[in-house]
Coordinates of N, CA and C in Angstrom, one line a residue:
D1007 N 70.4 130.7 45.7 CA 70.3 129.8 43.7 C 71.9 128.9 44.5
Q1008 N 72.3 127.7 43.6 CA 73.4 127.5 43.2 C 74.2 128.3 43.4
I1009 N 74.2 129.3 42.9 CA 76.2 129.8 42.6 C 76.1 129.8 44.2
A1010 N 75.0 131.0 44.2 CA 75.0 131.4 45.8 C 76.1 130.8 47.1
A1011 N 75.3 129.3 47.0 CA 75.6 128.2 47.9 C 77.3 128.2 47.9
M1012 N 77.9 127.8 46.4 CA 78.9 127.3 46.4 C 79.6 128.8 46.6
L1013 N 78.7 129.9 46.7 CA 80.2 131.4 46.5 C 80.2 131.5 48.1
D1014 N 78.7 130.9 49.0 CA 79.2 131.3 50.7 C 80.2 130.5 50.7
R1015 N 80.2 128.8 50.7 CA 80.8 128.2 51.5 C 83.1 128.0 51.0
D1016 N 82.6 128.9 49.8 CA 84.0 129.2 49.6 C 84.3 130.5 48.3
P1017 N 84.9 132.4 48.5 CA 83.9 132.7 47.4 C 85.0 132.9 46.9
K1018 N 86.2 132.0 47.2 CA 87.1 131.8 45.8 C 86.8 131.2 45.3
V1019 N 85.9 130.1 45.3 CA 86.6 128.9 44.0 C 86.3 129.4 42.7
P1020 N 87.4 129.1 41.7 CA 87.1 129.2 40.6 C 85.7 129.0 39.3
A1021 N 85.8 129.7 38.5 CA 84.9 129.5 37.4 C 85.1 128.0 37.1
T1022 N 85.9 127.1 36.4 CA 85.9 126.4 35.9 C 84.9 125.5 36.7
V1023 N 85.1 125.0 38.9 CA 84.6 124.4 38.7 C 83.3 125.1 39.0
V1024 N 83.1 126.0 39.6 CA 81.5 126.2 39.7 C 81.0 125.7 38.3
I1025 N 81.1 125.6 37.3 CA 80.6 125.2 35.6 C 81.1 123.4 35.7
D1026 N 81.6 123.9 36.1 CA 81.2 121.8 36.2 C 80.3 121.3 37.0
Y1027 N 80.3 121.7 38.1 CA 78.7 121.5 39.7 C 77.6 122.4 38.3
L1028 N 77.8 122.9 37.7 CA 76.8 123.8 37.6 C 75.8 123.0 36.0
R1029 N 76.8 121.8 35.3 CA 76.9 121.4 34.5 C 75.7 120.0 34.4
R1030 N 76.3 119.0 35.3 CA 76.1 117.9 35.8 C 73.8 118.6 36.6
D1031 N 73.6 119.9 36.3 CA 72.4 119.7 36.9 C 72.0 120.5 35.4
G1032 N 73.1 120.2 34.3 CA 72.3 120.8 32.8 C 72.3 122.0 32.6
Y1033 N 73.4 122.5 33.4 CA 73.2 124.3 32.8 C 74.0 124.1 31.0
A1034 N 73.3 125.3 30.7 CA 73.8 124.8 28.9 C 74.6 126.2 28.8
G1035 N 74.8 127.3 29.2 CA 75.7 128.4 29.3 C 77.5 127.8 28.8
G1036 N 77.9 129.3 28.4 CA 79.3 129.2 28.5 C 80.0 129.2 30.1
I1037 N 81.7 129.2 29.4 CA 81.9 129.9 31.0 C 82.2 130.9 30.9
T1038 N 81.8 132.2 29.6 CA 82.1 133.4 29.7 C 81.7 134.5 30.2
I1039 N 80.0 133.8 30.5 CA 78.7 134.8 31.0 C 79.2 134.7 32.2
L1040 N 79.4 133.0 32.7 CA 79.2 133.2 34.2 C 80.7 133.4 34.9
K1041 N 81.9 133.7 34.2 CA 82.7 134.0 34.7 C 82.3 136.4 34.8
E1042 N 81.9 136.7 33.6 CA 80.7 138.1 34.3 C 79.9 138.0 35.0
H1043 N 79.1 136.8 35.2 CA 78.0 137.0 36.6 C 78.9 136.7 37.9
L1044 N 80.1 135.5 38.1 CA 80.7 135.6 39.3 C 82.4 137.1 39.3
A1045 N 82.3 138.1 38.3 CA 82.8 138.7 39.1 C 81.8 139.4 39.8
R1046 N 81.4 140.5 39.6 CA 79.5 140.5 39.9 C 79.5 140.0 41.1
V1047 N 79.3 139.3 41.5 CA 78.9 138.7 42.8 C 79.9 138.5 43.3
R1048 N 80.6 137.5 43.3 CA 81.6 137.7 43.9 C 82.7 138.7 45.8
P1049 N 82.0 140.0 44.9 CA 83.1 140.4 45.6 C 82.2 141.0 47.4
S1050 N 80.6 141.1 47.2 CA 80.0 141.3 48.6 C 80.3 139.5 49.7
F1051 N 80.3 137.7 48.8 CA 80.4 137.4 49.3 C 82.5 137.3 49.9
L1052 N 83.1 138.1 48.9 CA 84.2 138.0 50.0 C 84.4 138.8 50.8
A1053 N 83.5 140.4 50.6 CA 84.3 141.0 52.1 C 83.3 140.1 53.1
A1054 N 82.1 139.6 53.4 CA 81.0 139.0 54.3 C 82.3 137.8 55.0
R1055 N 83.2 137.1 54.7 CA 84.5 136.4 54.8 C 85.0 136.8 55.3
A1056 N 85.8 137.5 54.6 CA 87.1 138.7 55.1 C 86.5 139.8 55.7
Y1057 N 85.7 140.6 56.7 CA 85.1 140.5 57.8 C 85.0 140.2 59.5
Q1058 N 85.0 138.4 59.3 CA 84.3 137.7 60.3 C 85.3 136.9 60.6
R1059 N 86.0 138.2 61.4 CA 87.7 137.7 62.5 C 87.2 138.7 64.0
T1060 N 88.3 138.3 65.0 CA 88.0 138.7 66.0 C 89.1 139.9 66.2
T1061 N 90.2 139.8 65.3 CA 91.2 141.2 65.7 C 91.4 141.6 63.8
Y1062 N 91.6 142.8 64.3 CA 91.9 144.3 63.2 C 92.9 144.7 63.5
L1063 N 93.3 145.2 62.5 CA 94.0 146.3 62.8 C 94.3 147.9 63.2
P1064 N 94.8 148.2 63.7 CA 93.8 149.9 64.0 C 94.0 151.1 63.3
G1065 N 92.6 150.8 63.4 CA 92.2 152.1 62.1 C 91.6 150.9 60.1
E1066 N 91.8 150.4 59.9 CA 91.0 149.4 59.5 C 90.2 150.0 59.6
I1067 N 88.1 149.2 60.2 CA 87.3 149.3 59.5 C 86.4 149.6 61.0
S1068 N 85.6 150.1 60.5 CA 84.4 150.9 61.1 C 83.2 149.5 61.6
Q1069 N 82.2 149.3 62.0 CA 81.2 148.6 62.5 C 79.6 149.6 62.2
L1070 N 78.7 150.2 61.9 CA 77.9 150.8 61.5 C 76.4 150.6 61.6
D1071 N 75.8 151.2 62.8 CA 74.3 149.7 62.8 C 73.8 150.7 63.4
W1072 N 71.8 150.8 63.3 CA 71.4 150.9 64.1 C 71.0 150.4 65.1
W1073 N 70.4 150.8 66.0 CA 70.5 151.1 67.2 C 68.9 150.9 67.7
H1074 N 67.9 150.1 67.9 CA 66.4 150.7 68.2 C 66.6 150.7 69.4
T1075 N 66.6 151.7 69.7 CA 66.5 152.3 71.5 C 65.2 152.0 72.2
G1076 N 64.1 151.4 72.0 CA 63.1 150.8 72.9 C 62.7 151.9 73.5
R1077 N 63.0 152.9 73.5 CA 62.5 153.9 74.7 C 62.3 155.7 73.5
D1078 N 61.2 155.6 74.2 CA 59.7 156.5 73.9 C 60.5 158.5 74.4
I1079 N 60.7 159.2 73.4 CA 61.3 160.5 74.3 C 60.6 161.9 73.5
P1080 N 59.8 162.5 74.7 CA 59.0 163.8 75.2 C 59.3 164.6 73.6
V1081 N 58.8 164.7 73.1 CA 58.9 165.4 71.7 C 58.5 166.7 71.5
G1082 N 57.4 167.3 73.2 CA 56.5 168.5 73.4 C 55.2 167.8 73.3
K1083 N 54.4 168.6 73.9 CA 52.6 168.6 74.0 C 52.2 167.5 74.6
G1084 N 52.9 167.1 75.3 CA 52.8 165.6 75.4 C 52.9 164.1 74.5
A1085 N 53.8 164.1 73.9 CA 53.8 163.5 72.7 C 55.3 162.9 72.5
A1086 N 54.4 162.1 72.4 CA 56.6 160.9 72.8 C 57.3 160.5 71.6
R1087 N 58.1 160.1 70.8 CA 59.0 159.0 69.7 C 60.1 158.1 70.0
E1088 N 60.4 157.2 69.4 CA 61.5 156.1 70.1 C 62.3 156.7 69.3
A1089 N 62.7 156.3 69.8 CA 64.6 156.8 69.5 C 65.4 155.9 68.9
F1090 N 65.9 156.4 68.3 CA 67.9 155.2 67.6 C 68.5 155.6 67.9
G1091 N 69.6 154.9 67.3 CA 70.8 155.1 67.8 C 72.2 155.1 67.0
L1092 N 72.5 156.0 66.0 CA 73.6 155.0 64.8 C 74.6 155.0 66.0
V1093 N 75.1 153.4 66.2 CA 76.6 152.9 66.8 C 77.7 152.3 65.6
T1094 N 78.4 153.3 66.0 CA 79.3 152.8 65.1 C 80.8 152.5 66.1
T1095 N 81.7 151.5 65.9 CA 82.6 150.7 66.5 C 83.9 150.7 65.8
L1096 N 84.7 150.8 66.4 CA 86.1 150.8 66.4 C 86.3 149.2 66.7
P1097 N 86.8 148.3 65.7 CA 86.6 147.4 66.9 C 87.7 146.4 66.9
H1098 N 88.9 147.3 66.6 CA 90.6 146.9 67.5 C 90.6 147.1 68.8
S1099 N 89.8 148.2 69.3 CA 89.5 149.6 70.7 C 88.3 148.9 71.5
A1100 N 87.5 149.0 70.4 CA 86.7 148.0 71.0 C 86.1 149.7 71.4
A1101 N 86.1 150.6 70.9 CA 85.4 151.8 71.2 C 84.7 152.3 70.0
H1102 N 83.7 153.2 70.8 CA 82.3 153.4 69.9 C 81.8 154.8 70.2
A1103 N 81.6 155.0 69.2 CA 80.0 156.4 69.3 C 78.5 156.0 68.8
T1104 N 77.5 157.2 69.6 CA 76.0 156.2 68.8 C 76.3 157.5 69.4
V1105 N 74.8 158.4 68.0 CA 75.0 159.4 67.5 C 72.3 158.4 67.7
F1106 N 71.9 159.3 68.3 CA 70.4 159.5 68.0 C 69.7 160.0 67.8
T1107 N 68.9 159.7 67.2 CA 68.0 160.6 65.6 C 66.3 160.0 66.4
F1108 N 65.1 160.5 65.4 CA 63.9 159.8 65.2 C 64.0 159.5 64.5
G1109 N 64.6 158.8 63.4 CA 64.6 158.8 62.3 C 65.9 157.9 61.7
R1110 N 65.3 156.8 61.0 CA 66.6 156.0 59.7 C 66.4 156.0 58.8
T1111 N 65.9 157.6 57.9 CA 66.0 158.2 56.8 C 68.2 158.8 56.7
I1112 N 67.5 158.9 54.8 CA 69.2 158.9 54.8 C 69.6 160.7 55.7
G1113 N 68.8 161.2 55.6 CA 68.5 162.7 56.0 C 69.1 162.3 58.3
D1114 N 68.4 161.2 58.5 CA 69.3 160.5 59.4 C 70.7 160.2 59.6
L1115 N 70.8 159.2 58.8 CA 72.1 158.7 58.8 C 73.2 159.6 58.4
L1116 N 73.8 160.3 57.9 CA 75.0 161.0 56.8 C 75.1 161.9 58.8
P1117 N 74.7 163.3 59.1 CA 74.8 163.8 60.8 C 74.8 162.8 61.3
A1118 N 74.3 162.1 61.8 CA 74.3 161.2 62.5 C 75.5 160.7 62.2
A1119 N 76.7 159.6 60.6 CA 77.7 159.2 60.4 C 78.4 160.1 60.5
L1120 N 78.5 161.0 61.5 CA 79.5 162.5 60.5 C 80.2 162.8 62.1
G1121 N 79.1 163.0 62.7 CA 78.7 162.4 64.6 C 79.4 161.8 64.5
C1122 N 79.6 161.0 64.9 CA 79.5 159.8 65.2 C 81.3 159.5 64.8
F1123 N 82.0 159.9 63.9 CA 83.7 160.0 63.4 C 83.9 161.5 64.1
E1124 N 83.4 162.1 64.0 CA 84.2 163.3 65.1 C 84.2 162.9 66.0
R1125 N 83.4 161.9 66.8 CA 83.4 161.8 68.7 C 84.5 160.3 68.3
L1126 N 84.2 159.7 67.4 CA 85.9 158.7 67.0 C 87.6 159.2 67.3
G1127 N 87.2 160.6 66.8 CA 89.0 161.0 66.2 C 88.8 161.0 65.1
G1128 N 88.6 160.7 63.7 CA 88.6 160.3 62.8 C 87.9 159.3 61.9
A1129 N 88.3 159.5 60.5 CA 87.9 158.1 59.2 C 88.6 157.1 59.2
P1130 N 88.0 156.3 60.1 CA 88.9 154.7 59.5 C 88.7 154.4 58.0
E1131 N 89.3 153.3 57.2 CA 89.2 152.9 55.9 C 88.0 152.1 55.6
K1132 N 87.4 151.8 55.6 CA 86.1 150.9 55.7 C 85.3 151.0 56.8
V1133 N 83.9 151.3 56.3 CA 82.9 151.1 56.9 C 81.8 149.5 56.8
V1134 N 81.7 148.8 57.7 CA 81.3 148.0 57.6 C 79.6 147.9 58.0
C1135 N 78.6 147.7 56.8 CA 76.9 148.5 57.4 C 76.7 146.8 56.9
D1136 N 75.2 146.8 57.1 CA 73.6 145.9 57.1 C 73.3 146.2 55.6
N1137 N 72.1 145.6 54.4 CA 71.7 145.6 53.5 C 70.6 146.8 54.2
D1138 N 71.4 148.4 54.8 CA 70.1 149.4 54.9 C 69.6 149.9 54.3
A1139 N 68.2 150.2 54.1 CA 67.8 151.0 53.2 C 67.6 152.5 52.9
A1140 N 68.2 152.7 53.8 CA 69.5 154.2 53.7 C 70.5 154.2 53.3
I1141 N 71.0 153.0 53.1 CA 72.6 153.3 52.5 C 72.8 152.6 50.9
V1142 N 71.4 152.0 51.0 CA 72.1 150.9 49.5 C 70.5 151.5 48.5
K1143 N 70.4 151.9 47.8 CA 69.8 151.5 47.0 C 69.5 150.7 45.8
E1144 N 69.2 149.6 46.1 CA 69.1 148.3 45.2 C 70.8 147.7 45.6
R1145 N 70.2 146.4 44.6 CA 70.9 145.7 44.5 C 71.1 145.0 43.3
R1146 N 72.3 144.7 42.5 CA 72.2 144.2 41.2 C 73.3 142.9 40.8
G1147 N 72.2 141.8 40.7 CA 73.3 140.6 41.1 C 74.3 140.8 42.2
G1148 N 73.0 140.5 42.8 CA 74.0 140.6 44.4 C 75.4 142.1 44.9
V1149 N 75.5 142.7 44.1 CA 76.4 143.8 44.2 C 75.3 145.3 45.0
A1150 N 75.9 145.3 45.7 CA 74.9 146.5 46.7 C 75.9 147.9 45.6
I1151 N 74.3 148.9 45.1 CA 74.1 150.3 44.8 C 73.9 150.7 46.4
L1152 N 75.0 151.7 46.7 CA 74.6 152.7 47.6 C 73.5 154.0 46.9
H1153 N 72.9 154.7 47.6 CA 72.3 155.5 46.9 C 73.2 157.0 47.0
D1154 N 72.8 157.7 46.3 CA 74.1 158.8 45.6 C 74.6 159.3 46.9
E1155 N 73.6 160.2 47.9 CA 74.4 160.6 48.2 C 74.9 160.3 49.6
V1156 N 74.9 159.3 50.1 CA 75.1 158.5 50.7 C 76.9 157.8 50.5
A1157 N 76.8 157.3 49.0 CA 78.6 157.5 47.9 C 79.3 158.6 47.8
A1158 N 78.3 160.0 48.3 CA 79.5 161.1 47.8 C 79.7 161.1 49.0
F1159 N 78.7 161.3 50.3 CA 79.7 161.5 51.9 C 80.7 160.3 52.2
F1160 N 80.0 159.2 51.6 CA 81.8 158.5 52.6 C 82.9 158.5 51.7
G1161 N 82.9 159.1 50.2 CA 83.8 159.1 49.3 C 84.8 160.3 50.0
Q1162 N 83.4 161.3 50.3 CA 84.2 162.9 50.6 C 85.4 163.0 52.1
L1163 N 84.8 161.4 52.9 CA 85.8 161.2 54.1 C 86.9 160.5 53.2
G1164 N 87.4 159.5 52.0 CA 87.6 158.6 52.3 C 87.9 157.3 52.8
I1165 N 86.2 156.5 52.9 CA 85.6 156.1 53.5 C 85.4 154.7 52.0
R1166 N 85.9 153.6 51.8 CA 85.6 152.5 51.8 C 83.9 152.0 52.4
V1167 N 82.8 151.3 51.7 CA 81.7 151.0 52.7 C 81.3 149.7 51.8
V1168 N 81.7 149.1 52.6 CA 81.5 146.7 52.8 C 80.6 146.9 53.0
V1169 N 79.6 146.3 52.2 CA 77.9 146.3 52.7 C 77.2 144.8 53.0
L1170 N 77.3 144.3 53.6 CA 77.2 142.8 53.4 C 75.7 142.1 53.1
R1171 N 76.0 141.1 53.2 CA 75.0 140.2 53.1 C 73.4 140.2 53.5
P1172 N 72.1 140.2 52.7 CA 71.1 140.1 53.8 C 71.0 139.3 54.8
G1173 N 71.2 139.5 56.2 CA 70.6 138.3 57.0 C 72.2 138.1 57.1
D1174 N 72.7 138.8 57.4 CA 74.4 138.6 58.2 C 75.0 138.8 58.7
P1175 N 73.8 138.7 60.2 CA 74.8 140.0 61.3 C 75.6 139.5 62.0
E1176 N 75.8 138.9 62.0 CA 77.4 137.7 62.3 C 79.0 138.7 61.8
A1177 N 78.4 139.4 60.9 CA 79.9 139.9 59.9 C 80.2 141.0 60.6
K1178 N 79.1 141.7 61.6 CA 79.2 141.9 62.4 C 79.4 142.6 63.4
G1179 N 79.5 141.4 64.1 CA 79.6 141.4 65.3 C 79.6 141.9 66.9
Q1180 N 80.9 142.8 65.9 CA 81.4 144.1 67.4 C 80.1 145.1 67.5
V1181 N 80.2 145.1 66.6 CA 78.6 146.6 67.1 C 77.7 146.1 67.1
E1182 N 77.2 144.6 67.1 CA 76.2 144.0 67.4 C 76.1 144.0 69.3
R1183 N 77.7 143.0 69.5 CA 77.8 142.8 70.3 C 77.4 144.7 71.5
T1184 N 77.8 145.8 70.1 CA 77.9 147.2 72.1 C 76.5 147.3 71.8
N1185 N 76.4 147.2 71.5 CA 74.4 147.2 71.0 C 73.8 147.1 71.9
G1186 N 74.3 145.4 72.8 CA 73.5 145.4 72.8 C 73.9 145.5 74.9
Y1187 N 75.7 145.8 74.4 CA 76.0 146.2 75.8 C 75.4 147.9 76.6
L1188 N 74.7 148.9 75.8 CA 74.7 150.0 75.4 C 73.3 149.5 76.2
E1189 N 72.6 148.5 75.6 CA 70.7 147.9 76.8 C 71.1 147.7 78.0
T1190 N 71.9 147.0 78.0 CA 71.9 146.2 79.9 C 73.3 147.6 80.5
S1191 N 73.1 148.3 80.4 CA 74.4 149.0 80.9 C 74.6 150.9 80.8
F1192 N 74.2 151.1 79.5 CA 73.9 151.9 79.9 C 71.8 153.0 79.9
L1193 N 71.0 151.9 79.5 CA 70.4 152.7 79.3 C 68.7 152.3 80.4
P1194 N 68.9 150.7 81.5 CA 68.5 150.7 82.7 C 68.6 152.3 84.0
L1195 N 67.3 152.4 84.6 CA 66.7 153.5 85.2 C 67.5 154.8 84.9
R1196 N 67.6 155.4 83.4 CA 67.6 156.2 82.5 C 66.1 156.7 82.1
D1197 N 66.0 157.9 82.6 CA 65.2 159.1 82.1 C 65.4 159.9 81.0
F1198 N 64.6 160.3 80.2 CA 65.2 161.6 79.3 C 64.2 162.2 79.6
R1199 N 64.8 163.7 78.8 CA 64.6 164.4 78.7 C 64.1 165.1 77.4
D1200 N 64.1 165.1 76.9 CA 65.2 164.6 75.5 C 65.2 164.7 74.6
L1201 N 65.9 164.6 73.4 CA 67.2 163.8 72.5 C 67.9 164.3 72.7
A1202 N 68.5 165.7 73.3 CA 69.5 166.4 73.0 C 70.0 165.5 75.1
D1203 N 68.6 165.2 76.0 CA 69.0 164.5 77.5 C 69.6 163.3 76.5
L1204 N 69.5 162.6 75.8 CA 69.5 161.3 75.6 C 71.1 160.8 75.2
Q1205 N 71.5 162.1 74.7 CA 72.8 162.2 73.7 C 73.8 162.8 74.6
S1206 N 73.0 163.7 75.8 CA 74.8 163.9 76.5 C 74.8 163.0 78.0
Q1207 N 73.7 162.2 78.3 CA 73.8 161.2 79.3 C 74.7 160.3 78.8
H1208 N 74.1 160.1 77.1 CA 75.7 158.7 76.7 C 76.5 159.3 76.8
D1209 N 77.3 160.2 76.1 CA 78.4 160.8 75.6 C 78.6 161.3 76.7
Q1210 N 78.6 161.5 78.0 CA 79.1 161.5 79.3 C 79.4 159.8 80.0
W1211 N 78.3 159.1 79.6 CA 78.4 158.0 80.7 C 79.7 157.0 79.1
T1212 N 79.7 157.6 77.7 CA 81.1 156.5 77.3 C 82.5 157.3 78.0
A1213 N 82.4 158.5 78.2 CA 83.6 158.3 78.6 C 84.1 158.4 79.6
E1214 N 83.1 158.1 80.8 CA 83.1 157.9 82.5 C 82.9 156.1 82.5
K1215 N 82.7 155.5 81.6 CA 81.5 154.2 82.1 C 82.7 153.4 81.3
A1216 N 82.3 154.1 79.6 CA 82.5 152.7 78.7 C 84.4 151.9 78.1
F1217 N 84.7 153.5 78.2 CA 85.8 153.8 77.8 C 86.5 153.3 78.4
R1218 N 86.6 153.7 80.0 CA 87.2 153.3 80.8 C 87.1 151.3 81.9
R1219 N 86.7 150.1 80.9 CA 86.3 149.5 81.5 C 87.4 148.5 81.2
H1220 N 88.0 147.5 80.9 CA 89.0 146.8 80.3 C 87.9 145.1 79.8
H1221 N 88.2 145.4 78.5 CA 88.4 144.6 77.1 C 88.8 143.0 77.2
R1222 N 88.3 142.3 76.8 CA 89.1 141.1 78.2 C 89.4 140.9 75.4
R1223 N 88.8 140.7 75.3 CA 89.2 140.8 73.8 C 91.1 141.2 73.5
V1224 N 90.0 143.3 73.7 CA 90.8 143.6 72.8 C 92.4 143.9 73.4
G1225 N 91.3 143.2 75.4 CA 93.4 142.9 76.5 C 93.7 144.3 76.9
A1226 N 93.1 144.9 77.0 CA 93.7 146.7 77.4 C 91.8 147.6 77.8
I1227 N 92.2 148.7 78.9 CA 91.7 149.4 79.1 C 90.9 149.8 76.9
V1228 N 89.1 150.2 76.9 CA 88.7 150.4 75.7 C 88.8 152.0 75.5
G1229 N 89.4 152.9 76.7 CA 90.1 154.2 76.1 C 91.5 154.4 75.8
D1230 N 92.3 153.5 76.5 CA 93.3 153.3 75.8 C 94.1 153.3 74.4
A1231 N 93.4 151.8 74.6 CA 93.4 151.0 73.0 C 93.1 152.4 71.7
W1232 N 92.0 152.7 72.2 CA 91.2 153.8 71.6 C 91.8 155.2 71.4
R1233 N 93.1 155.7 72.4 CA 93.0 157.1 71.9 C 94.8 156.2 71.0
V1234 N 95.4 154.6 71.5 CA 96.6 154.3 70.0 C 95.6 154.9 69.1
E1235 N 94.5 153.5 68.3 CA 93.8 154.3 67.1 C 93.8 154.7 66.5
R1236 N 94.0 156.2 67.0 CA 92.8 157.2 66.3 C 94.2 157.9 65.8
G1237 N 95.0 157.3 66.4 CA 96.4 158.0 66.2 C 96.7 157.8 64.5
Y1238 N 96.4 156.5 63.7 CA 96.2 155.1 62.9 C 94.4 156.2 61.8
L1239 N 93.7 156.9 62.5 CA 92.7 157.2 61.3 C 92.9 158.4 60.9
R1240 N 92.4 158.6 59.5 CA 92.1 160.1 59.1 C 92.0 160.7 59.4
A1241 N 92.3 162.1 58.8 CA 91.6 163.5 60.0 C 90.2 163.6 59.1
L1242 N 89.3 163.8 59.3 CA 88.3 164.8 58.5 C 88.8 165.7 57.7
P1243 N 88.2 165.7 56.2 CA 88.4 166.1 56.1 C 87.9 168.8 56.6
D1244 N 88.3 169.1 55.2 CA 88.5 170.6 55.7 C 87.7 171.3 54.9
P1245 N 87.3 172.0 54.5 CA 85.1 171.9 55.4 C 84.9 170.5 55.7
L1246 N 83.6 169.8 56.3 CA 83.1 168.8 56.8 C 82.2 168.4 55.6
P1247 N 81.8 167.2 55.1 CA 80.2 167.1 54.3 C 79.4 168.1 54.9
D1248 N 78.9 169.0 53.7 CA 77.6 168.9 53.7 C 76.0 168.0 54.7
V1249 N 75.5 167.8 55.3 CA 75.7 166.5 55.7 C 73.2 166.8 55.9
T1250 N 73.2 168.4 55.4 CA 71.8 168.7 55.6 C 71.5 168.6 54.7
R1251 N 69.9 167.5 54.7 CA 69.0 167.3 53.4 C 67.7 168.2 53.5
K1252 N 67.6 168.7 52.3 CA 65.8 169.8 51.9 C 65.6 168.5 51.1
G1253 N 64.5 169.0 51.4 CA 63.1 168.9 50.6 C 61.3 168.6 50.3
E1254 N 61.1 168.9 49.5 CA 60.0 169.5 49.1 C 59.2 167.7 49.4
A1255 N 57.5 168.0 50.0 CA 56.9 167.3 49.4 C 55.7 167.6 49.7
R1256 N 55.4 167.5 48.5 CA 53.4 168.7 48.1 C 52.1 167.1 48.6
I1257 N 51.5 168.8 49.6 CA 50.7 167.3 50.6 C 48.8 168.4 49.3
T1258 N 48.4 166.9 50.1 CA 46.5 167.0 48.9 C 46.2 168.4 50.2
R1259 N 44.8 169.0 49.6 CA 43.7 169.6 50.7 C 43.9 169.1 51.8
D1260 N 43.6 168.0 52.0 CA 42.9 167.4 53.2 C 44.2 166.4 53.9
G1261 N 45.4 166.8 53.1 CA 46.2 166.2 53.6 C 47.0 166.8 55.6
F1262 N 47.3 165.5 56.1 CA 47.9 166.5 57.6 C 49.0 165.7 57.7
V1263 N 50.0 166.9 58.3 CA 51.7 166.8 59.0 C 51.4 166.1 59.9

């Protein structure tokens, strides 16, 4: 809408300026209700603009995204399923971690995210992600409302979640580029016996290849930059959050799984 277009151009535009433009198009409401609406929707525009940078403080943020590997992994009895990777990056050092799953539900997301933070050595101040259905329950006036389990998980880790507006992948460009790097540098010419083998091969490749490469933007070897940044990450809580998700479903007499 018109307000969204104005905030997209300038997230800090004051209500007095917004109302002048709206009244030219027939807006008859008062400035109080407009200010209340801007207070609800402005944070998502500010957040998206804030992270469209190429330099970051150590431990400041991570970026998180699902990677569709396109690889079918054997699951037994001749069957196979596509593997997904939850990729988490630290843009300051360009370090990354990936945990592989067969699904992208909340039950997959939480243990995968915890596994990524364990591999990266701690928790950043913020995590930037897109409007993923496993993270966001709904949007109210442009503000993302997290699923209760997701909010509790990141709250226990002391991480603030910044959800980007739909259709804005550029705001988490580091993790998008990492996904492309995995596509071209990790997957080719590899076969995997099962999900555990995929995870093991990736973790070994990350330590031996990805972390030993020189990253032009960072200006250093990724592993060296990561060891410095790790000192700025907060320690994970002890005990760790319970990320098991148990559920019960009823099926019909003729139902099948």
